[in-house]
Short mmCIF file of C-alpha atoms and ligand atoms in Angstrom, two decimals:
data_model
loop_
_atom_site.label_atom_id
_atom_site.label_comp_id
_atom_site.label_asym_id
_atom_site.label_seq_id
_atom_site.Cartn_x
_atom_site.Cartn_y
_atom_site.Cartn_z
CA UNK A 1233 -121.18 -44.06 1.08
CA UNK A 1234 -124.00 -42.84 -1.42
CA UNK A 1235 -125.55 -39.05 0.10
CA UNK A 1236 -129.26 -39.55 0.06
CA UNK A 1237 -131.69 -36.67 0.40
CA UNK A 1238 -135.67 -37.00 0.02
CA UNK A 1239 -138.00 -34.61 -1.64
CA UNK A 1240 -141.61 -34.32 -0.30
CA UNK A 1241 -143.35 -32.84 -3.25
CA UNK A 1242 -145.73 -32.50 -5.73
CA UNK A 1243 -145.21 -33.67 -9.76
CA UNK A 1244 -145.30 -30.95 -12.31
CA UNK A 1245 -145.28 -32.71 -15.75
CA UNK A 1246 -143.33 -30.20 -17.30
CA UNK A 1247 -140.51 -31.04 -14.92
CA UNK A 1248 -139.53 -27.51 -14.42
CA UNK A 1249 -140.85 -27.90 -10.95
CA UNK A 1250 -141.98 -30.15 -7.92
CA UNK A 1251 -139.93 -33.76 -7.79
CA UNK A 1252 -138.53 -34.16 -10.91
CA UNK A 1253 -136.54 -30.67 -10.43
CA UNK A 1254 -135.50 -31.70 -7.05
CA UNK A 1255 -134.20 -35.13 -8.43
CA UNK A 1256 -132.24 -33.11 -11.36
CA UNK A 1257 -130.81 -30.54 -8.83
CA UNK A 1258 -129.98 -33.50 -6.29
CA UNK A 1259 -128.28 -34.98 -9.20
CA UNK A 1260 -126.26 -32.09 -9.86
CA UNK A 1261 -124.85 -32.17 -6.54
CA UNK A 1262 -123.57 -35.80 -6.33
CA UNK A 1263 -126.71 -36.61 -4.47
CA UNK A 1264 -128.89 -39.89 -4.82
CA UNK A 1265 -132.68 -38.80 -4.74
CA UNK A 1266 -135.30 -40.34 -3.39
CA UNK A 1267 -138.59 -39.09 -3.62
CA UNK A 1268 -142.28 -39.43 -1.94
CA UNK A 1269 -145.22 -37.82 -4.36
CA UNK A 1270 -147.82 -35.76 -2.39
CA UNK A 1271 -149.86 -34.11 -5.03
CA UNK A 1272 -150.02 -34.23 -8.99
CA UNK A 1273 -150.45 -31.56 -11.33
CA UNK A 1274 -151.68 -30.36 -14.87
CA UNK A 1275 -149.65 -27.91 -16.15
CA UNK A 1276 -147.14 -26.36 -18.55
CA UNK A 1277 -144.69 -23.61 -18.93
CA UNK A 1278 -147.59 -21.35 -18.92
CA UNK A 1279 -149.52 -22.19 -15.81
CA UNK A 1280 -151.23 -24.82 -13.53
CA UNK A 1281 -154.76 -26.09 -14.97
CA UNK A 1282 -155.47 -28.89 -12.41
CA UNK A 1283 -154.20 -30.24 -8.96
CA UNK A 1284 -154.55 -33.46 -8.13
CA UNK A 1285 -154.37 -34.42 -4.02
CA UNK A 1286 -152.87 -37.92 -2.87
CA UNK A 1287 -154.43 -39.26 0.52
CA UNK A 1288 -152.76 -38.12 3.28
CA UNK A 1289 -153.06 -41.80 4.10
CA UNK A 1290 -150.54 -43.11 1.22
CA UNK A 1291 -148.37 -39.99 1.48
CA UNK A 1292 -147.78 -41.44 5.44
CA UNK A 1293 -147.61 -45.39 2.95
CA UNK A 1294 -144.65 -43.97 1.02
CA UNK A 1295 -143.07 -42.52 3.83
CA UNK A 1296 -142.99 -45.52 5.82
CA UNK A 1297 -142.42 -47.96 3.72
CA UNK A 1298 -139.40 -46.32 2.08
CA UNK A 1299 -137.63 -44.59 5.33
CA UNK A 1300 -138.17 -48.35 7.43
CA UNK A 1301 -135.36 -49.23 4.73
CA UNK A 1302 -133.22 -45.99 3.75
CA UNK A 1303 -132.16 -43.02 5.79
CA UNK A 1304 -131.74 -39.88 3.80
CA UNK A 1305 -129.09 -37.28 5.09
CA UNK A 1306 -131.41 -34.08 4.21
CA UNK A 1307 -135.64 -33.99 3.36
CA UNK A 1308 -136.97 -31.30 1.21
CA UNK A 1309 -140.62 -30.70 1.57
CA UNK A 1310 -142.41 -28.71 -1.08
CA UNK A 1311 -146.13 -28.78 -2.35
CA UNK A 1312 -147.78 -30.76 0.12
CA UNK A 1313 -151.12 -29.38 -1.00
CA UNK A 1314 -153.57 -30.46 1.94
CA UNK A 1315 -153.47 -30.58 5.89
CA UNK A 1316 -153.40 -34.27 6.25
CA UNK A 1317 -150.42 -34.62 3.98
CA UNK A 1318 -148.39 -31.82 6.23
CA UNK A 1319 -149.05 -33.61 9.45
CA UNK A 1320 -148.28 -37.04 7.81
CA UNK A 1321 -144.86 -35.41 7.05
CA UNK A 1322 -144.32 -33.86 10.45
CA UNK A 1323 -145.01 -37.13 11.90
CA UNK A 1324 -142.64 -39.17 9.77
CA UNK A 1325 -139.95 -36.04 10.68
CA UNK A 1326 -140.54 -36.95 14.69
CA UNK A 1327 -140.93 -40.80 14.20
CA UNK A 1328 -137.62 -40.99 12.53
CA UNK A 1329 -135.91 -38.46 13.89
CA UNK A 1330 -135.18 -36.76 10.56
CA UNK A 1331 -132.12 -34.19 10.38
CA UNK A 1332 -131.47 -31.23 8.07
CA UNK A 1333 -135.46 -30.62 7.02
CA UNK A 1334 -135.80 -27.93 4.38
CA UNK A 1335 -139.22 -27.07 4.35
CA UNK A 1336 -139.92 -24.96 0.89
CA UNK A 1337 -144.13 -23.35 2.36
CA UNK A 1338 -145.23 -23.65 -1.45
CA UNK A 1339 -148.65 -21.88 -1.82
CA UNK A 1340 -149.30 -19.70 -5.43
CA UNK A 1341 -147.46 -21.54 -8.84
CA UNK A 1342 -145.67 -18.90 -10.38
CA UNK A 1343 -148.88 -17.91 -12.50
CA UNK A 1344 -150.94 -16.78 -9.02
CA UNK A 1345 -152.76 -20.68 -8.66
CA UNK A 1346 -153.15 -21.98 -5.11
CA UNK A 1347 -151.09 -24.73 -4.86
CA UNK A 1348 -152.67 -25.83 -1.21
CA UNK A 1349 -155.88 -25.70 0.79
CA UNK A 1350 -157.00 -23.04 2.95
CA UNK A 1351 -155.62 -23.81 6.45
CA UNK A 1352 -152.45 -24.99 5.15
CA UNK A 1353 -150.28 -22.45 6.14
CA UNK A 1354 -151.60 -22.34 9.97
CA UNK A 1355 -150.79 -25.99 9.87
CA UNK A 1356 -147.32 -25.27 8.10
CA UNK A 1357 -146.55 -22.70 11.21
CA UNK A 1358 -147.44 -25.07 14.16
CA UNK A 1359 -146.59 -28.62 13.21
CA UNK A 1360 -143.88 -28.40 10.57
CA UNK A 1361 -141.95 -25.22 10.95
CA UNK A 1362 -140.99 -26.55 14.60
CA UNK A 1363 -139.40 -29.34 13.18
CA UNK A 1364 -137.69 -27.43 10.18
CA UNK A 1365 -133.51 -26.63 9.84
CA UNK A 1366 -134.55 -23.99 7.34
CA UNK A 1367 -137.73 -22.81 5.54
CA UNK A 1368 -137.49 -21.09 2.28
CA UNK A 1369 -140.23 -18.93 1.80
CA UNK A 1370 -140.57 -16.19 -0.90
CA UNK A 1371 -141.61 -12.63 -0.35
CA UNK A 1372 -145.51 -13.93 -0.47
CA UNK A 1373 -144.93 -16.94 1.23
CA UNK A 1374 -143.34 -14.71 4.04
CA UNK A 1375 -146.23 -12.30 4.05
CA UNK A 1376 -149.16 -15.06 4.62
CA UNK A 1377 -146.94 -17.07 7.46
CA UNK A 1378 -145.67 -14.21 9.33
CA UNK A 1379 -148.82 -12.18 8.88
CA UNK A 1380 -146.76 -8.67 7.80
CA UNK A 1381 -146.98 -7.35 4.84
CA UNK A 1382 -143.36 -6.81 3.08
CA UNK A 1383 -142.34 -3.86 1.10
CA UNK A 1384 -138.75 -2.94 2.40
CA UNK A 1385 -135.51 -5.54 3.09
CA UNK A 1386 -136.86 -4.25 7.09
CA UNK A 1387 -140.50 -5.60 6.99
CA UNK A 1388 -138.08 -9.02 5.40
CA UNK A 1389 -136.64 -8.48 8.40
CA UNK A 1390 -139.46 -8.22 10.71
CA UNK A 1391 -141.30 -11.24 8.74
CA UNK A 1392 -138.14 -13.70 9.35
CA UNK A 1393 -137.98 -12.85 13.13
CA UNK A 1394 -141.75 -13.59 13.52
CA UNK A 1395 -141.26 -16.90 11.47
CA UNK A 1396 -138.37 -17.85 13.31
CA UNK A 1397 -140.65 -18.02 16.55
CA UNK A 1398 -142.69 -20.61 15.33
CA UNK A 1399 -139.50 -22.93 15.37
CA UNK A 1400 -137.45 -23.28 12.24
CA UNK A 1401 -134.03 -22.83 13.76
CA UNK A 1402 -133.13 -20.57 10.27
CA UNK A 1403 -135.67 -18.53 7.87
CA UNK A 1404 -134.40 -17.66 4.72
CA UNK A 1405 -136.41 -15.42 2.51
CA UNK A 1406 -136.14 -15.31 -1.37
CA UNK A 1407 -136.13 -11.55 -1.99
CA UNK A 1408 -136.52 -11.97 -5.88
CA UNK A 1409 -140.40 -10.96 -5.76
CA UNK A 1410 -139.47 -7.81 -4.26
CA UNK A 1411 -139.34 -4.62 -6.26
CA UNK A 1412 -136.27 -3.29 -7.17
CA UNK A 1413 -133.91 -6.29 -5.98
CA UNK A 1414 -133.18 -10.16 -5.06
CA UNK A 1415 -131.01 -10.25 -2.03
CA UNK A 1416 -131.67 -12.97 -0.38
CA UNK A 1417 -132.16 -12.74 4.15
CA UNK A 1418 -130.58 -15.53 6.31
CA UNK A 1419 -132.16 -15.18 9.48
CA UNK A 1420 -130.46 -17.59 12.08
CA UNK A 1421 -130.72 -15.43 15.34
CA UNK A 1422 -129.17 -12.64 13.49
CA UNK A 1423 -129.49 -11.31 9.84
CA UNK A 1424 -127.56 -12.42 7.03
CA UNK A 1425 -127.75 -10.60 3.63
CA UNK A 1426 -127.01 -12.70 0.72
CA UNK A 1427 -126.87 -9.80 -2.46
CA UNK A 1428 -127.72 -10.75 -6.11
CA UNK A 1429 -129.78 -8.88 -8.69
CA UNK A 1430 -133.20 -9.96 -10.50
CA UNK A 1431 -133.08 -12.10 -13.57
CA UNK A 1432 -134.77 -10.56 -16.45
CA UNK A 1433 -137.72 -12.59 -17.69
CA UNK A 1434 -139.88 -15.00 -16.31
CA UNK A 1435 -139.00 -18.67 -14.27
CA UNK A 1436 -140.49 -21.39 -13.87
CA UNK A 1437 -139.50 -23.76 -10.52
CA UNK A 1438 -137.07 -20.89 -8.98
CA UNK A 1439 -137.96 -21.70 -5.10
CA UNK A 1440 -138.32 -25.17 -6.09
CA UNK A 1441 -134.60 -25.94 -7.32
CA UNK A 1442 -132.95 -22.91 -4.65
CA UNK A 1443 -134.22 -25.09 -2.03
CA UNK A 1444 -133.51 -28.48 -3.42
CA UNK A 1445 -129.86 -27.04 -3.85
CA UNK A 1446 -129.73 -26.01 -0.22
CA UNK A 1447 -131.33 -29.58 0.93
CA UNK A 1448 -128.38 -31.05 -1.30
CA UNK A 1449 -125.40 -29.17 0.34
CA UNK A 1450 -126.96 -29.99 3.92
CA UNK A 1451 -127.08 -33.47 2.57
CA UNK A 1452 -123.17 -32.76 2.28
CA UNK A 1453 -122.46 -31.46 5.35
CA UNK A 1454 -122.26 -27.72 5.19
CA UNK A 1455 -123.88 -25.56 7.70
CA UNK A 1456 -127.06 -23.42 6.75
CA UNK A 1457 -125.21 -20.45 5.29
CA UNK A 1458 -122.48 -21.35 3.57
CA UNK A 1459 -125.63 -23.78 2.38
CA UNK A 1460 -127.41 -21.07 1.18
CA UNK A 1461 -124.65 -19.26 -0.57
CA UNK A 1462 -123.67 -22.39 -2.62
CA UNK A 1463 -127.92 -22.54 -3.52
CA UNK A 1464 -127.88 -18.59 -4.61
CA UNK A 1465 -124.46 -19.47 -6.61
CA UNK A 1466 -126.40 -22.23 -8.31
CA UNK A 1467 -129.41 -20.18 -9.10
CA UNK A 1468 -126.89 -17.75 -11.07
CA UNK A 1469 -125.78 -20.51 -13.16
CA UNK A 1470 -129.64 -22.01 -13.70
CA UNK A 1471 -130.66 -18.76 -14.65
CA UNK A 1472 -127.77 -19.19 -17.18
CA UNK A 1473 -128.62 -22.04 -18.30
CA UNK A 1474 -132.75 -21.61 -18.44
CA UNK A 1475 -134.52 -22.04 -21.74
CA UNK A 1476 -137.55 -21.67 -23.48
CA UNK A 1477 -139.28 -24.96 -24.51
CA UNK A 1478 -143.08 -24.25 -24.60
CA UNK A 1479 -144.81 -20.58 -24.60
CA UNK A 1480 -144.99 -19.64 -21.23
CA UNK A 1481 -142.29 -19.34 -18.14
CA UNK A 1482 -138.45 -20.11 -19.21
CA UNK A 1483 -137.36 -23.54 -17.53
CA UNK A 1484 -133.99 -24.40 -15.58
CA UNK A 1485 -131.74 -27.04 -17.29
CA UNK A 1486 -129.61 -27.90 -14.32
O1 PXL B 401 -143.11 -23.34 -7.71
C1 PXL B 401 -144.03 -23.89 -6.88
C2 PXL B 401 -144.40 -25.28 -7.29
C3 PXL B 401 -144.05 -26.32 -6.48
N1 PXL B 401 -144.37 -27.60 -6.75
C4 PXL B 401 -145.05 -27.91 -7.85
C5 PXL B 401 -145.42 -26.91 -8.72
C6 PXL B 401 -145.09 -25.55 -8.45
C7 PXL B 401 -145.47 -24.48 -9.36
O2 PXL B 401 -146.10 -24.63 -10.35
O3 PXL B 401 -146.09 -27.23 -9.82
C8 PXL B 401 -145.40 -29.32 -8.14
#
């Protein structure tokens, strides 16, 4: 049987990020993609320009439509950009009883943009982190859901217990915005320190493609943290493997 997972997301043209580097990273796992577009963007290696919403209506169209026919064995949600699109995606989760939900709480590009409206993280917290298996947030992304403000692997800590009690059953935090180093926190209950060190240089898509690596071993089978140690392996090897194509961030090649 062919392993299906579905990316949520928004399109980058560049393809660095959003759903064509989910598809590429699903790809590179065995995994058939399928994929549901909930915002577009204008940008390049060196920044978003423009954001483009799609209805909250059609996201909730493409949803149904394609999940009445085909059952996908992990969903990845990324930029959902507005309110209406993240309750369209909760509601699809509930309605058809999706498993292994990876919810990435996208909010700044890499170049400081807002990549969602104002009261999407409130509605992140109480109508799709219930629903989640794991959300990936980085050390920013922590900060503005949990409400703490992170300098220390403790106030990581602190942040993943607090998002942890708005539902997700695990909280893994991307510690590669923090000064000094990148370990990674599994929170499932209890903490789980995954070590690696900073990549020199500036990425493009990083939370993007860890995250669609994690949905893709969940697709497979494995359990959250052997999940997430397989998706911080394959962020070694991306970083590898990134390049420089325009005159901004460096890209993955996955
Ligand atoms: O990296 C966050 C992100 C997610 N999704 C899309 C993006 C970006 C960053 O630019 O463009 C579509």
């Amino acid at each position: 049987m062919m392993i299906t997972a579905l990316t949520i997301a928004g399109f980058d043209p560049s393809g660095g990020a959003g759903l064509q580097q989910d598809l590429k990273v699903f790809r590179s796992f065995g995994v058939y993609g399928l994929s549901v577009v909930a915002a577009l963007t204008a940008q390049n290696s060196a920044g978003v320009a423009d954001v483009a919403p799609v209805a909250g209506k059609f996201v909730a169209r493409q949803l149904d439509v394609l999940l009445a026919d085909m059952r996908p064995l992990s969903v990845k949600t990324g930029m959902l950009y507005s309110v209406e699109n993240v309750n369209a995606v909760a509601r699809t989760i509930r309605r058809y009883s999706l498993a292994n939900v990876v919810a990435d709480p996208v909010i700044l590009s890499s170049t400081g943009r807002s990549l969602c409206m104002k009261n999407v993280p409130a509605a992140v917290r109480k109508n799709l982190l219930p629903l989640c298996t794991v959300v990936t947030p980085n050390i920013h992304e922590a900060e503005v859901l949990s409400g703490i403000g992170i300098r220390t692997e403790e106030d990581m800590e602190k942040a993943a217990v607090r998002i942890s009690e708005f539902g997700a059953e695990a909280v893994i935090i991307t510690g590669g915005h923090l000064a000094g180093s990148a370990n990674d926190l599994v929170y499932d209950g209890h903490a789980h320190w995954l070590e690696g060190r900073r990549a020199a240089g500036e990425y493009h898509g990083t939370g993007c493609t860890f995250s669609a690596a994690l949905a893709a071993s969940l697709a497979r089978g494995k359990g959250v943290h052997e999940a997430a140690v397989i998706a911080k392996a394959f962020m070694r090897r991306a970083f590898r493997k990134s390049f420089e194509t325009g005159k901004g961030m460096r890209l993955f090649n996955v």
